[in-house]
CSV table of C-alpha atoms in Angstrom, one decimal:
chain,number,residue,atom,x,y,z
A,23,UNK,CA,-12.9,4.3,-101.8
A,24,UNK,CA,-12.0,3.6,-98.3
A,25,UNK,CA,-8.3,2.2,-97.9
A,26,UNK,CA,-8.1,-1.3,-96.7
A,27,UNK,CA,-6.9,-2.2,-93.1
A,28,UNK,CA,-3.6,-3.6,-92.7
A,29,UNK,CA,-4.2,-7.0,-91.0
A,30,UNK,CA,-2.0,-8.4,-88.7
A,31,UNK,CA,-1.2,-12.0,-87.6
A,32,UNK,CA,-2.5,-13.1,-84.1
A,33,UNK,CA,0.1,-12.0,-81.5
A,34,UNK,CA,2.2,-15.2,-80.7
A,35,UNK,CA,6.0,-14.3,-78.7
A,36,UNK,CA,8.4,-17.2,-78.2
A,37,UNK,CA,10.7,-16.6,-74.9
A,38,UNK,CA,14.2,-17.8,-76.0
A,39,UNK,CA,15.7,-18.8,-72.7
A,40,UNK,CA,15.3,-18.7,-68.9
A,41,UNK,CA,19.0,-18.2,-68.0
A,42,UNK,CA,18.0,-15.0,-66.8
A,43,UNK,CA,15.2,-14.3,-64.2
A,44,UNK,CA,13.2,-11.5,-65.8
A,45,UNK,CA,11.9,-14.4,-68.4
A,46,UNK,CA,9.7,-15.4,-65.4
A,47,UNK,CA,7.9,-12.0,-65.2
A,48,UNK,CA,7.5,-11.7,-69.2
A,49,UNK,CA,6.4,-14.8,-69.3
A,50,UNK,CA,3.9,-14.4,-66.7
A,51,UNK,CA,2.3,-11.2,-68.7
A,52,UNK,CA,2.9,-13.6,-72.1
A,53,UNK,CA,0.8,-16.4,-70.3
A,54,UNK,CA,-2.2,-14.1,-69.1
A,55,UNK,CA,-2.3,-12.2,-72.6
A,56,UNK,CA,-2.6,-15.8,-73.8
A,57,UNK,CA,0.3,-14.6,-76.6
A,58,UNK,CA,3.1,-17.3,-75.0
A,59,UNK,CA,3.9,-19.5,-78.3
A,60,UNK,CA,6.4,-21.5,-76.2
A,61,UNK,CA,9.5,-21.7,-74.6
A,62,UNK,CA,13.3,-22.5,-75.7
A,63,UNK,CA,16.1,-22.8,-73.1
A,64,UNK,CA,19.9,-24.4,-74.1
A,65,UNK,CA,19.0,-25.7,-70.5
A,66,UNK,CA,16.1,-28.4,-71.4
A,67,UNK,CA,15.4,-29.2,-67.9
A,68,UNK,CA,15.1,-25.3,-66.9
A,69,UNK,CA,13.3,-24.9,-70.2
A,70,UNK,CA,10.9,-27.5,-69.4
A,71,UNK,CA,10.3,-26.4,-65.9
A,72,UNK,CA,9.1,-22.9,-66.9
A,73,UNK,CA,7.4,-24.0,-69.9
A,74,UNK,CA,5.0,-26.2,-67.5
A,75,UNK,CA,5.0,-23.6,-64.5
A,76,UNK,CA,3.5,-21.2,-67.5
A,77,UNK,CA,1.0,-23.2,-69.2
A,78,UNK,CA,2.8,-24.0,-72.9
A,79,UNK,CA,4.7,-25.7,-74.6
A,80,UNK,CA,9.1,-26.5,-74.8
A,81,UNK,CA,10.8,-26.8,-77.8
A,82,UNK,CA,14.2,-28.4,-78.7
A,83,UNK,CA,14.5,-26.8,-81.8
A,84,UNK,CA,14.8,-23.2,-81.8
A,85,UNK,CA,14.3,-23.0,-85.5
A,86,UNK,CA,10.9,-25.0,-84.8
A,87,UNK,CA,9.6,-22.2,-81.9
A,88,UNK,CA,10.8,-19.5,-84.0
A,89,UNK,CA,8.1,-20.8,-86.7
A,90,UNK,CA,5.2,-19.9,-84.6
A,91,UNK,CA,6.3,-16.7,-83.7
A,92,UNK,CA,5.7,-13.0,-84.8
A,93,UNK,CA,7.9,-11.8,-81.8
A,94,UNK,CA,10.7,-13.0,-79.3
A,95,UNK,CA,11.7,-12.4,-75.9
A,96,UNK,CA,15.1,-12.8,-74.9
A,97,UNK,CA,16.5,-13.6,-72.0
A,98,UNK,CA,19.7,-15.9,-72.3
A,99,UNK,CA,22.9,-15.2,-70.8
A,100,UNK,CA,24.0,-11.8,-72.3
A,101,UNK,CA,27.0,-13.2,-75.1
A,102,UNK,CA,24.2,-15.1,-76.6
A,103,UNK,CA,21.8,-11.7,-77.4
A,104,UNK,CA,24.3,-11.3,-81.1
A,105,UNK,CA,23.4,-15.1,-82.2
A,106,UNK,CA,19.5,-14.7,-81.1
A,107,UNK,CA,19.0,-11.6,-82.3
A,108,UNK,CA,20.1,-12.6,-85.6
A,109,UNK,CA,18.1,-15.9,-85.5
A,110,UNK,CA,14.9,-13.9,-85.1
A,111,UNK,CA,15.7,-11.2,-87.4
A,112,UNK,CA,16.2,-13.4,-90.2
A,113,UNK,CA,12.8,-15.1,-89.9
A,114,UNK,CA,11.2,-11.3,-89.7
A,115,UNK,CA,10.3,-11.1,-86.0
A,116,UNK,CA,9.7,-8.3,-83.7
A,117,UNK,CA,12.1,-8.8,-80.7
A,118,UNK,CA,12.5,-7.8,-77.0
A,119,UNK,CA,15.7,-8.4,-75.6
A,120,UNK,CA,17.0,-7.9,-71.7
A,121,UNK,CA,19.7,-5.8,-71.3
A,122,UNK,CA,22.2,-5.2,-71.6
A,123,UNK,CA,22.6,-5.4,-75.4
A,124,UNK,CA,26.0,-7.3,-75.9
A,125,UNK,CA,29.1,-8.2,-73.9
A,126,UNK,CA,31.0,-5.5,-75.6
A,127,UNK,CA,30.7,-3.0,-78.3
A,128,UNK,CA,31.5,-5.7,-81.2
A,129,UNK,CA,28.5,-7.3,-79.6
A,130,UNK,CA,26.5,-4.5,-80.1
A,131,UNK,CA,27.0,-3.6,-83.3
A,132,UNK,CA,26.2,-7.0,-84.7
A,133,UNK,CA,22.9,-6.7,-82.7
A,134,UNK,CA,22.0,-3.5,-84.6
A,135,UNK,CA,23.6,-4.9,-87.6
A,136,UNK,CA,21.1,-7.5,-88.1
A,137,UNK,CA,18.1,-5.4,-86.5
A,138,UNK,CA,18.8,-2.8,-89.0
A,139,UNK,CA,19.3,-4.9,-91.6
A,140,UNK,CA,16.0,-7.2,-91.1
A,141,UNK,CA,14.1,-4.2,-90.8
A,142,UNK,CA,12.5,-5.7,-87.3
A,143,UNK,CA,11.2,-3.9,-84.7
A,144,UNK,CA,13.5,-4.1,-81.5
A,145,UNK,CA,13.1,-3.5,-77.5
A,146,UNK,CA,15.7,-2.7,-75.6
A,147,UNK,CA,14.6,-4.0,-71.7
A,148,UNK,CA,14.8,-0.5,-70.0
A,149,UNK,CA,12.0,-0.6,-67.1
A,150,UNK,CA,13.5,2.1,-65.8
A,151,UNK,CA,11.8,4.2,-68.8
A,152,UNK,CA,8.8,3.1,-68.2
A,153,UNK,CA,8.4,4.3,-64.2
A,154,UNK,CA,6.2,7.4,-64.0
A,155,UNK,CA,8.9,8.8,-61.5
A,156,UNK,CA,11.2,8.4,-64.7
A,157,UNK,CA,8.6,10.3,-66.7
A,158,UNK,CA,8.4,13.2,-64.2
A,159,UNK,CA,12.1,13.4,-64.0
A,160,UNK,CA,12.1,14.0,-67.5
A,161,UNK,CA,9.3,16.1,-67.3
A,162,UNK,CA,10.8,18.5,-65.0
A,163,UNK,CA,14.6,18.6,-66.4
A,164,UNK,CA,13.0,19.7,-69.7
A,165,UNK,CA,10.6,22.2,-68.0
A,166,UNK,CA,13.7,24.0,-67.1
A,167,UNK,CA,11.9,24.6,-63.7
A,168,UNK,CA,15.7,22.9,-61.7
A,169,UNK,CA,17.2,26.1,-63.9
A,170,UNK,CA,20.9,25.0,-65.1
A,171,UNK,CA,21.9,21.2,-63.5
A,172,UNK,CA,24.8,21.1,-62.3
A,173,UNK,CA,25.3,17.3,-60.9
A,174,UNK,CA,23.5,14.3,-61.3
A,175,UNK,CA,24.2,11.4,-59.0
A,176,UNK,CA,22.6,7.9,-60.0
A,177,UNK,CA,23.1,4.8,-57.9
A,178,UNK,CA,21.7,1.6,-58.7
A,179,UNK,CA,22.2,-1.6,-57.4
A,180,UNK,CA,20.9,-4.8,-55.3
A,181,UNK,CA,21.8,-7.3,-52.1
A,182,UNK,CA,21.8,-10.5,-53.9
A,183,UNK,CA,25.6,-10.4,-54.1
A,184,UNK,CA,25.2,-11.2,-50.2
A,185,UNK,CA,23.6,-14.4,-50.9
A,186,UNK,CA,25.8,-17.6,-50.4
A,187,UNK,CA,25.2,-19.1,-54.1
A,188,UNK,CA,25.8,-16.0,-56.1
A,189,UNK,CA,29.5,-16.6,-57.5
A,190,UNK,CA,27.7,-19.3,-58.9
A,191,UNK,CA,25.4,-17.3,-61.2
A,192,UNK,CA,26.0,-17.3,-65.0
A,193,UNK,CA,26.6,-13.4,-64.7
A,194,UNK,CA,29.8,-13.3,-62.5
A,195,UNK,CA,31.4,-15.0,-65.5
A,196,UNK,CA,32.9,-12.4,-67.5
A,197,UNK,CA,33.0,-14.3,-70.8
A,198,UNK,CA,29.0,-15.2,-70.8
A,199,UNK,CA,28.2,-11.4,-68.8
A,200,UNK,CA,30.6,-8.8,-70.3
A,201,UNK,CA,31.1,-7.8,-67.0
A,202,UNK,CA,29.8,-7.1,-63.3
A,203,UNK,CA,27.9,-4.3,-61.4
A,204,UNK,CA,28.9,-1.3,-63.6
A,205,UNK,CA,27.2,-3.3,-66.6
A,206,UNK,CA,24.4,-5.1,-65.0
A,207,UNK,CA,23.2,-2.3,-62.5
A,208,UNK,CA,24.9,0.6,-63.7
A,209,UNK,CA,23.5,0.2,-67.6
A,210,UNK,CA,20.2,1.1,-65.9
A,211,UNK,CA,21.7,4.5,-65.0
A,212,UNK,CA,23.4,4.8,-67.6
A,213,UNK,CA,20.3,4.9,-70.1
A,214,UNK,CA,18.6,7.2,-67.6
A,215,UNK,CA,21.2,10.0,-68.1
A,216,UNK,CA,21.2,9.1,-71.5
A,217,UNK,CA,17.8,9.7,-71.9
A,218,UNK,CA,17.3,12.5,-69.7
A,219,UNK,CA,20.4,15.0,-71.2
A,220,UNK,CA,22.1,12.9,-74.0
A,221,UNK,CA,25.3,11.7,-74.6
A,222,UNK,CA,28.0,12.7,-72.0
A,223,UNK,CA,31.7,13.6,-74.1
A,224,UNK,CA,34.2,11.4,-71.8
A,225,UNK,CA,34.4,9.9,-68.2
A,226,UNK,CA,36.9,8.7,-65.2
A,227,UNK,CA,35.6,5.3,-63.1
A,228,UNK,CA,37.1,3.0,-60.6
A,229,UNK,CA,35.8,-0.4,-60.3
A,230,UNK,CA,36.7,-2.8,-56.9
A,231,UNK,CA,35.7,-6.4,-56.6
A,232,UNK,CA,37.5,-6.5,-53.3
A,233,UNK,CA,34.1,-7.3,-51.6
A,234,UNK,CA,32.9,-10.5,-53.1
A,235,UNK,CA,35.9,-11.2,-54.5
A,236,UNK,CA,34.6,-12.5,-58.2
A,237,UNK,CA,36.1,-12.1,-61.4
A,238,UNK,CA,33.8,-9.1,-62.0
A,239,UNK,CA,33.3,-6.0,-60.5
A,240,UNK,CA,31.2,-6.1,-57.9
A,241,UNK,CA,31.2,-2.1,-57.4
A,242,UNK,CA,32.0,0.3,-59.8
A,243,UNK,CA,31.7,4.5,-59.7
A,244,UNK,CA,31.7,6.1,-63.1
A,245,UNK,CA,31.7,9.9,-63.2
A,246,UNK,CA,30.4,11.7,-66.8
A,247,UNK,CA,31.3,14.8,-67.9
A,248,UNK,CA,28.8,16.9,-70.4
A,249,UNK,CA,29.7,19.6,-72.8
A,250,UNK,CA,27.7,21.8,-70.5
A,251,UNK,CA,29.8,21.5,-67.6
A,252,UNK,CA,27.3,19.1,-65.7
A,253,UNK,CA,28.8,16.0,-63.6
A,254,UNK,CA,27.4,13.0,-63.2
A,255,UNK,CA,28.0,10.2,-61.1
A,256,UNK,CA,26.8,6.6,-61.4
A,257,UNK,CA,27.6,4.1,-59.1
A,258,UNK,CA,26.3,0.5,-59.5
A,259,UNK,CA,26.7,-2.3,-56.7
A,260,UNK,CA,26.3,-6.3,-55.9
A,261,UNK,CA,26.6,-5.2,-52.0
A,262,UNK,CA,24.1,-2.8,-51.0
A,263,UNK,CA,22.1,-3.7,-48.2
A,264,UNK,CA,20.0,-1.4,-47.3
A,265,UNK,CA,19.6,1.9,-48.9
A,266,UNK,CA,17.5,5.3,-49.6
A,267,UNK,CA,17.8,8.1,-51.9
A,268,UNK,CA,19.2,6.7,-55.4
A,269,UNK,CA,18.5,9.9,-58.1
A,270,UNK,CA,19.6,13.2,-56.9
A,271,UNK,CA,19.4,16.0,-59.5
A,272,UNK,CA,21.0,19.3,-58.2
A,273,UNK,CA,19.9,23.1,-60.2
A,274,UNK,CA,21.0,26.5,-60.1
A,275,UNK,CA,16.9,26.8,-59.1
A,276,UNK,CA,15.9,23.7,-57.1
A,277,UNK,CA,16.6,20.4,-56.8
A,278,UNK,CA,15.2,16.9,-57.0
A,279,UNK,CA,15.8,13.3,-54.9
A,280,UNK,CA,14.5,9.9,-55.4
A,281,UNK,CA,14.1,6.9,-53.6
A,282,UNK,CA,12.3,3.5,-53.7
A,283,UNK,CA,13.8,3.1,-56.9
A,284,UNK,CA,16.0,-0.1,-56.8
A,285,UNK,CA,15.9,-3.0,-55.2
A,286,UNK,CA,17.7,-1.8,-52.3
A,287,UNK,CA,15.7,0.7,-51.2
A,288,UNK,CA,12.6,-0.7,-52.3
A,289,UNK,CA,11.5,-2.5,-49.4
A,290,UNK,CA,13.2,0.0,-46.6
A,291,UNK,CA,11.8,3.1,-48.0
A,292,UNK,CA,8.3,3.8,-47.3
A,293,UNK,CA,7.0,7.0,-48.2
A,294,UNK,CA,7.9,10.6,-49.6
A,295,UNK,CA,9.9,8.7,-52.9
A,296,UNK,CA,10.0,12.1,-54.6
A,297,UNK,CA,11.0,14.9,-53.3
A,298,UNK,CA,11.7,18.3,-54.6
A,299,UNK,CA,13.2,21.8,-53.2
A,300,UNK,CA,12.1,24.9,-55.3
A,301,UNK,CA,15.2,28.6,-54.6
A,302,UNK,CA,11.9,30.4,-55.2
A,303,UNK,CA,9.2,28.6,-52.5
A,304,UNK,CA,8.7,30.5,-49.1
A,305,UNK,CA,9.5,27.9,-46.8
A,306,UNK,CA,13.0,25.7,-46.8
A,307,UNK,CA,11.7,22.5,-47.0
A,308,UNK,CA,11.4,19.4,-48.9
A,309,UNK,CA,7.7,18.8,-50.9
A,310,UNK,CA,6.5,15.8,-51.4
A,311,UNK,CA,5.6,14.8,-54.9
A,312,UNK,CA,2.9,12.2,-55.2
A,313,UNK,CA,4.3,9.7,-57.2
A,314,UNK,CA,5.2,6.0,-56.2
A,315,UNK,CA,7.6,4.0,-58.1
A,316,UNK,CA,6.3,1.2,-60.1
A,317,UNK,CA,8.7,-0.7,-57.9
A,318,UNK,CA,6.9,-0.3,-55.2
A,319,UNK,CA,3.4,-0.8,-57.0
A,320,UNK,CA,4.0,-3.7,-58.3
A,321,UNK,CA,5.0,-5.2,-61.8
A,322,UNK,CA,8.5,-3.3,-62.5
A,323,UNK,CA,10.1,-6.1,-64.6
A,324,UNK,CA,6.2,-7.0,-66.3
A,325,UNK,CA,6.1,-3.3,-68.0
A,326,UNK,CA,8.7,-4.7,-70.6
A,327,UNK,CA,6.8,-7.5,-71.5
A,328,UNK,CA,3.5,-5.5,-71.8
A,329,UNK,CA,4.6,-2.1,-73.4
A,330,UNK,CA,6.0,-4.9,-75.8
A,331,UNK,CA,3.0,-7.3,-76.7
A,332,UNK,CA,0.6,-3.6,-76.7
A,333,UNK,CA,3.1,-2.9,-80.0
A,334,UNK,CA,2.9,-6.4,-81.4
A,335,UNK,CA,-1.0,-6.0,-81.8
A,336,UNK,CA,-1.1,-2.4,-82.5
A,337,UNK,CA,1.6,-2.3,-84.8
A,338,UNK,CA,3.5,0.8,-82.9
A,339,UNK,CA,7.3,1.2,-82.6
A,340,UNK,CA,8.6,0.0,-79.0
A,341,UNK,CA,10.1,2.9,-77.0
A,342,UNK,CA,13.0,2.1,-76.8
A,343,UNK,CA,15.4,0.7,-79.5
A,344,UNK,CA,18.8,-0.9,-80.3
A,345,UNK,CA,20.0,2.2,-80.8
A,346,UNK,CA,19.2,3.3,-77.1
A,347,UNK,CA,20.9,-0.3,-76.1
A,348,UNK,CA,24.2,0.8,-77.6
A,349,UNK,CA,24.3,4.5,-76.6
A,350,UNK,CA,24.0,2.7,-72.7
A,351,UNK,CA,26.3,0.4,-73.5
A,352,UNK,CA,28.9,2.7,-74.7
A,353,UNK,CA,28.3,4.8,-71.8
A,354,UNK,CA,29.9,1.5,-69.6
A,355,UNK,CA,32.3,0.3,-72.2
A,356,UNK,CA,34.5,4.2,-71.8
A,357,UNK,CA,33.9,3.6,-68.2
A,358,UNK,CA,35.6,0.1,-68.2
A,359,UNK,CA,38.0,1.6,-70.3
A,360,UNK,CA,38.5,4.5,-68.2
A,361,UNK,CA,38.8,2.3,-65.1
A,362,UNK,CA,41.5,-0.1,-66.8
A,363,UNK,CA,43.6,2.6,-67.8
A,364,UNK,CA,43.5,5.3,-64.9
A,365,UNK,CA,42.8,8.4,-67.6
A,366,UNK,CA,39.7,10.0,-68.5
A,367,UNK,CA,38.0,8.5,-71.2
A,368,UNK,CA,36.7,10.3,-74.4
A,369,UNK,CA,33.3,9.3,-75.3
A,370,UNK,CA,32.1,9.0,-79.6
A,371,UNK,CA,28.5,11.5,-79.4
């Protein structure tokens, strides 16, 4: 006798707020799949506005969205992720939610609380992990072919803190944020080393907000020390203008760079975004690699939203989980710590 299939409900995600942009490009890959249930927003008019812009429906009542779901989409202002996440989770639905995961470690932990406890499958909104450059890096650290790394350098960051109206944004408020740059930007990086060698064991930071002026950072340099002996610097920013190379991997036997990776080198740099330098190749120069950065391609932000609704109807585990939200988020919370106090910071594996 043949086993039966498992049959699924129809597809149908709910995006719970608009308070943060990226809701606009999930929505947009929501809307196409024709798997957007609706929208909820604490702001009705914004709520309302995206909700027509994208071809469905607003709800006032969460509780009434949630209903018609068998997923959710996050993208509130970051101290509301705990009270969402829970909202969803009790009803049984799969969730994507932007990063990054909480406002603080507490915040965290409630998040994986309730995921854990619900059973629900949860994606943590890393796009960086799904950039074929990101793939290659991987590829190549665990090929050995670099030989023993000895640095890392990561920077990550955007302009828009150069705009007039940004100390009015949601996220330079430290109580609805959790903080500035080092979180926003540098929890990007920060799940890249992460993902690429593990857990660092402790790190030294500096923050400055002596640019912009805010109540958060608006620049912060974190530097990660591994039980190897490998360094790794991050540095997140509000203020870059223009810039080029943003991963730099440095081995005993060769040695990596990236560019076109954020969104202040996206639109400067043009060509060569990968480049690599082999000890053991005849001439000393750089070869190309030809890969181009999703960023550069086209629908960066959109990968979340897709990877996400291709789980939802196939019934696979997302790639990356609450688990890899909190690991990041530690990662920034010894840094802040580390930064506040002036001494090297010992970091939980």
């Amino acid at each position: 006798m043949s086993t039966p299939k498992t049959i699924r409900p129809p597809v149908q995600i709910g995006v719970l707020s608009f308070a943060h942009y990226h809701a606009n490009f999930w929505s947009e890959v929501f809307a196409a799949r024709g798997v957007l249930a609706g929208v909820w927003d604490t702001d009705a008019a914004r709520g309302r506005e995206a909700a027509l812009r994208f071809g469905t429906d607003f709800f006032d009542s969460i509780e009434a969205l949630l209903s018609r779901c068998t997923g959710v989409a996050i993208c509130s202002e970051t101290v509301m992720h705990p009270e969402l996440v829970e909202r969803a989770a009790d009803r049984g639905l799969a969730i994507l939610c932007e990063k990054p995961l909480g406002i603080d470690l507490p915040s965290c932990d409630r998040i994986a609380q309730a995921v854990r406890a619900a059973g629900v499958p949860f994606m943590q909104s890393f796009p960086k992990r799904l950039d074929p450059v990101t793939a290659y890096l991987r590829a190549t650290v665990q090929s050995g072919e670099l030989g023993r790394i000895t640095l890392v350098r990561i920077r990550h960051g955007h302009y828009y803190g150069l705009e007039p109206d940004f100390a009015t944004r949601w996220y330079t408020d430290p109580a609805r944020s959790g903080g500035g740059a080092l979180l926003d930007e540098g929890v990007h990086g920060a799940d890249m080393l992460a993902w690429l060698f593990g857990m660092p064991c402790g790190v030294s930071a500096m923050v400055s907000s002596a640019a912009l002026g805010l109540d958060v950072e608006d620049l912060g340099i974190a530097a990660f020390r591994y039980a190897s002996g490998m360094l790794a610097e991050l540095t997140a920013s509000f203020c870059f203008a223009a810039a080029d190379t943003s991963i730099e991997l440095y081995g005993t036997e060769g040695t990596v760079l990236v560019s076109g990776v954020d969104l202040a080198s996206r639109d400067i740099t043009a060509d060569a975004y990968v480049r690599i330098f082999r000890r053991n190749q005849s001439e000393r120069s750089w070869q190309t690699v030809p890969l181009v950065p999703r960023f550069k391609t086209g629908g960066f932000h959109q990968q979340n939203a897709v990877v996400f609704a291709d789980c939802l109807e196939r019934g696979d585990l997302p790639p990356t989980g609450v688990d890899d939200g909190r690991r990041a988020s530690a990662m920034i919370a010894a840094a802040y710590q580390a930064a506040r106090t002036g001494h090297y910071q010992d970091i939980a594996p």
